[in-house]
């Protein structure tokens, strides 16, 4: 990231600091944050800790990459007691999770955990931002056994609940997409061209704090 920043053509004297960590548990204090730009995980797509296993082992972050699953948003491995926490799901989260329970209980739990984490992300973003600031999220919807997993709608609701004054959402087609547009019956990415094709689009969700 530092190397990429040095190579970029914009002439700026801004000082760049890079901090790594779990967004939800890190308690680093920042003086003022005017903007957050992020691409959070989409539920049911990837186990990110597994996806990053080569770089996390290579860069010596952990001896066993599976340890990173613990704090990973959207991971199927978290220590939520979902029975106690489900009441905290927002309206969209609740609707999706209850549709999923009939299809697959463990998948419903994974989606519930993801939604609860993202609700915490929305609250934390709001709390660390200064006044007159913005948070921008790139997020896509997914699908599991015919059920639409409305990540963008869930996040929009979570941002309003967190206190953002205005939330807008725009859809954009994904061109030059490296990822496969195909999904298997479980909604996971597939390279099988006979699998279902998903229209390549994603959403930009913008939250404004006055
Ligand atoms: C959709 S990807 C975005 C990747 C990024 N835009 C990039 O180009 O490398 C979501 C990322 O969120 C990371 N992530 C998951 N849980 C996190 C957490 N609790 N704190 C910080 N990052 C997390 C995942 O490891 C993954 O790299």
mmCIF file of N, CA and C in Angstrom, residues 146-191:
data_model
loop_
_atom_site.group_PDB
_atom_site.id
_atom_site.type_symbol
_atom_site.label_atom_id
_atom_site.label_comp_id
_atom_site.label_asym_id
_atom_site.label_seq_id
_atom_site.Cartn_x
_atom_site.Cartn_y
_atom_site.Cartn_z
ATOM 1 N N UNK A 146 -31.883 -19.767 -3.826
ATOM 2 C CA UNK A 146 -33.052 -19.007 -4.290
ATOM 3 C C UNK A 146 -33.460 -17.877 -3.364
ATOM 4 N N UNK A 147 -32.802 -17.719 -2.218
ATOM 5 C CA UNK A 147 -33.174 -16.630 -1.312
ATOM 6 C C UNK A 147 -32.202 -15.469 -1.493
ATOM 7 N N UNK A 148 -32.740 -14.301 -1.752
ATOM 8 C CA UNK A 148 -31.892 -13.125 -1.939
ATOM 9 C C UNK A 148 -31.334 -12.683 -0.592
ATOM 10 N N UNK A 149 -30.023 -12.564 -0.515
ATOM 11 C CA UNK A 149 -29.387 -12.095 0.717
ATOM 12 C C UNK A 149 -29.104 -10.607 0.503
ATOM 13 N N UNK A 150 -29.969 -9.799 1.084
ATOM 14 C CA UNK A 150 -29.975 -8.363 0.759
ATOM 15 C C UNK A 150 -28.950 -7.597 1.589
ATOM 16 N N UNK A 151 -27.681 -7.758 1.240
ATOM 17 C CA UNK A 151 -26.631 -7.102 2.034
ATOM 18 C C UNK A 151 -26.703 -5.574 1.959
ATOM 19 N N UNK A 152 -26.979 -5.060 0.760
ATOM 20 C CA UNK A 152 -26.971 -3.595 0.591
ATOM 21 C C UNK A 152 -28.137 -2.965 1.358
ATOM 22 N N UNK A 153 -29.305 -3.595 1.277
ATOM 23 C CA UNK A 153 -30.473 -3.063 1.995
ATOM 24 C C UNK A 153 -30.248 -3.161 3.512
ATOM 25 N N UNK A 154 -29.659 -4.277 3.927
ATOM 26 C CA UNK A 154 -29.377 -4.449 5.353
ATOM 27 C C UNK A 154 -28.432 -3.356 5.844
ATOM 28 N N UNK A 155 -27.388 -3.073 5.053
ATOM 29 C CA UNK A 155 -26.395 -2.066 5.466
ATOM 30 C C UNK A 155 -27.033 -0.670 5.500
ATOM 31 N N UNK A 156 -27.884 -0.380 4.518
ATOM 32 C CA UNK A 156 -28.549 0.933 4.490
ATOM 33 C C UNK A 156 -29.345 1.122 5.777
ATOM 34 N N UNK A 157 -30.099 0.101 6.134
ATOM 35 C CA UNK A 157 -30.902 0.189 7.367
ATOM 36 C C UNK A 157 -29.992 0.329 8.598
ATOM 37 N N UNK A 158 -28.896 -0.430 8.600
ATOM 38 C CA UNK A 158 -27.967 -0.389 9.740
ATOM 39 C C UNK A 158 -27.358 1.006 9.887
ATOM 40 N N UNK A 159 -27.079 1.667 8.746
ATOM 41 C CA UNK A 159 -26.469 3.005 8.809
ATOM 42 C C UNK A 159 -27.465 4.011 9.387
ATOM 43 N N UNK A 160 -28.730 3.915 8.959
ATOM 44 C CA UNK A 160 -29.749 4.807 9.546
ATOM 45 C C UNK A 160 -29.867 4.538 11.044
ATOM 46 N N UNK A 161 -29.926 3.265 11.420
ATOM 47 C CA UNK A 161 -30.063 2.923 12.845
ATOM 48 C C UNK A 161 -28.868 3.423 13.656
ATOM 49 N N UNK A 162 -27.676 3.450 13.012
ATOM 50 C CA UNK A 162 -26.467 3.889 13.723
ATOM 51 C C UNK A 162 -26.449 5.397 13.939
ATOM 52 N N UNK A 163 -27.301 6.132 13.207
ATOM 53 C CA UNK A 163 -27.376 7.585 13.431
ATOM 54 C C UNK A 163 -27.030 8.432 12.217
ATOM 55 N N UNK A 164 -26.646 7.802 11.103
ATOM 56 C CA UNK A 164 -26.313 8.606 9.920
ATOM 57 C C UNK A 164 -27.548 9.407 9.499
ATOM 58 N N UNK A 165 -27.315 10.669 9.084
ATOM 59 C CA UNK A 165 -28.451 11.549 8.785
ATOM 60 C C UNK A 165 -29.035 11.270 7.415
ATOM 61 N N UNK A 166 -28.166 10.941 6.472
ATOM 62 C CA UNK A 166 -28.642 10.650 5.111
ATOM 63 C C UNK A 166 -27.927 9.403 4.623
ATOM 64 N N UNK A 167 -28.658 8.539 3.948
ATOM 65 C CA UNK A 167 -28.001 7.372 3.344
ATOM 66 C C UNK A 167 -28.483 7.281 1.902
ATOM 67 N N UNK A 168 -27.566 7.187 0.962
ATOM 68 C CA UNK A 168 -28.011 7.000 -0.422
ATOM 69 C C UNK A 168 -27.335 5.761 -0.986
ATOM 70 N N UNK A 169 -27.987 5.188 -1.964
ATOM 71 C CA UNK A 169 -27.471 3.926 -2.501
ATOM 72 C C UNK A 169 -27.526 3.999 -4.024
ATOM 73 N N UNK A 170 -26.447 3.627 -4.683
ATOM 74 C CA UNK A 170 -26.482 3.591 -6.142
ATOM 75 C C UNK A 170 -25.914 2.262 -6.618
ATOM 76 N N UNK A 171 -26.455 1.843 -7.758
ATOM 77 C CA UNK A 171 -26.063 0.530 -8.286
ATOM 78 C C UNK A 171 -25.095 0.741 -9.434
ATOM 79 N N UNK A 172 -24.090 -0.092 -9.527
ATOM 80 C CA UNK A 172 -23.235 0.020 -10.711
ATOM 81 C C UNK A 172 -22.912 -1.366 -11.260
ATOM 82 N N UNK A 173 -22.824 -1.418 -12.586
ATOM 83 C CA UNK A 173 -22.471 -2.688 -13.232
ATOM 84 C C UNK A 173 -20.981 -2.907 -13.035
ATOM 85 N N UNK A 174 -20.582 -4.144 -12.855
ATOM 86 C CA UNK A 174 -19.158 -4.421 -12.683
ATOM 87 C C UNK A 174 -18.592 -4.819 -14.028
ATOM 88 N N UNK A 175 -17.710 -3.970 -14.540
ATOM 89 C CA UNK A 175 -17.053 -4.309 -15.803
ATOM 90 C C UNK A 175 -15.662 -4.807 -15.433
ATOM 91 N N UNK A 176 -14.975 -5.355 -16.351
ATOM 92 C CA UNK A 176 -13.605 -5.814 -16.107
ATOM 93 C C UNK A 176 -13.527 -6.677 -14.852
ATOM 94 N N UNK A 177 -14.503 -7.562 -14.729
ATOM 95 C CA UNK A 177 -14.601 -8.321 -13.478
ATOM 96 C C UNK A 177 -13.692 -9.552 -13.531
ATOM 97 N N UNK A 178 -12.854 -9.673 -12.526
ATOM 98 C CA UNK A 178 -11.951 -10.831 -12.492
ATOM 99 C C UNK A 178 -12.712 -12.036 -11.936
ATOM 100 N N UNK A 179 -13.644 -11.748 -11.033
ATOM 101 C CA UNK A 179 -14.377 -12.844 -10.391
ATOM 102 C C UNK A 179 -15.350 -13.488 -11.359
ATOM 103 N N UNK A 180 -15.586 -14.755 -11.172
ATOM 104 C CA UNK A 180 -16.544 -15.448 -12.016
ATOM 105 C C UNK A 180 -17.972 -14.965 -11.740
ATOM 106 N N UNK A 181 -18.814 -14.824 -12.788
ATOM 107 C CA UNK A 181 -20.199 -14.434 -12.530
ATOM 108 C C UNK A 181 -21.092 -15.642 -12.215
ATOM 109 N N UNK A 182 -20.511 -16.862 -12.153
ATOM 110 C CA UNK A 182 -21.331 -18.056 -11.972
ATOM 111 C C UNK A 182 -21.433 -18.452 -10.497
ATOM 112 N N UNK A 183 -22.590 -19.001 -10.130
ATOM 113 C CA UNK A 183 -22.807 -19.440 -8.750
ATOM 114 C C UNK A 183 -23.336 -20.874 -8.756
ATOM 115 N N UNK A 184 -22.917 -21.660 -7.758
ATOM 116 C CA UNK A 184 -23.472 -23.007 -7.637
ATOM 117 C C UNK A 184 -24.818 -22.938 -6.902
ATOM 118 N N UNK A 185 -25.404 -24.112 -6.624
ATOM 119 C CA UNK A 185 -26.733 -24.116 -6.003
ATOM 120 C C UNK A 185 -26.763 -23.472 -4.634
ATOM 121 N N UNK A 186 -25.589 -23.416 -3.980
ATOM 122 C CA UNK A 186 -25.533 -22.807 -2.649
ATOM 123 C C UNK A 186 -25.206 -21.330 -2.698
ATOM 124 N N UNK A 187 -25.094 -20.779 -3.905
ATOM 125 C CA UNK A 187 -24.818 -19.350 -4.026
ATOM 126 C C UNK A 187 -23.339 -19.030 -3.955
ATOM 127 N N UNK A 188 -22.488 -20.074 -3.895
ATOM 128 C CA UNK A 188 -21.042 -19.814 -3.843
ATOM 129 C C UNK A 188 -20.491 -19.629 -5.254
ATOM 130 N N UNK A 189 -19.347 -18.916 -5.333
ATOM 131 C CA UNK A 189 -18.729 -18.709 -6.633
ATOM 132 C C UNK A 189 -18.393 -20.046 -7.278
ATOM 133 N N UNK A 190 -18.596 -20.117 -8.595
ATOM 134 C CA UNK A 190 -18.322 -21.365 -9.300
ATOM 135 C C UNK A 190 -17.694 -21.030 -10.645
ATOM 136 N N UNK A 191 -16.775 -21.902 -11.128
ATOM 137 C CA UNK A 191 -16.210 -21.643 -12.461
ATOM 138 C C UNK A 191 -16.970 -22.448 -13.514
#
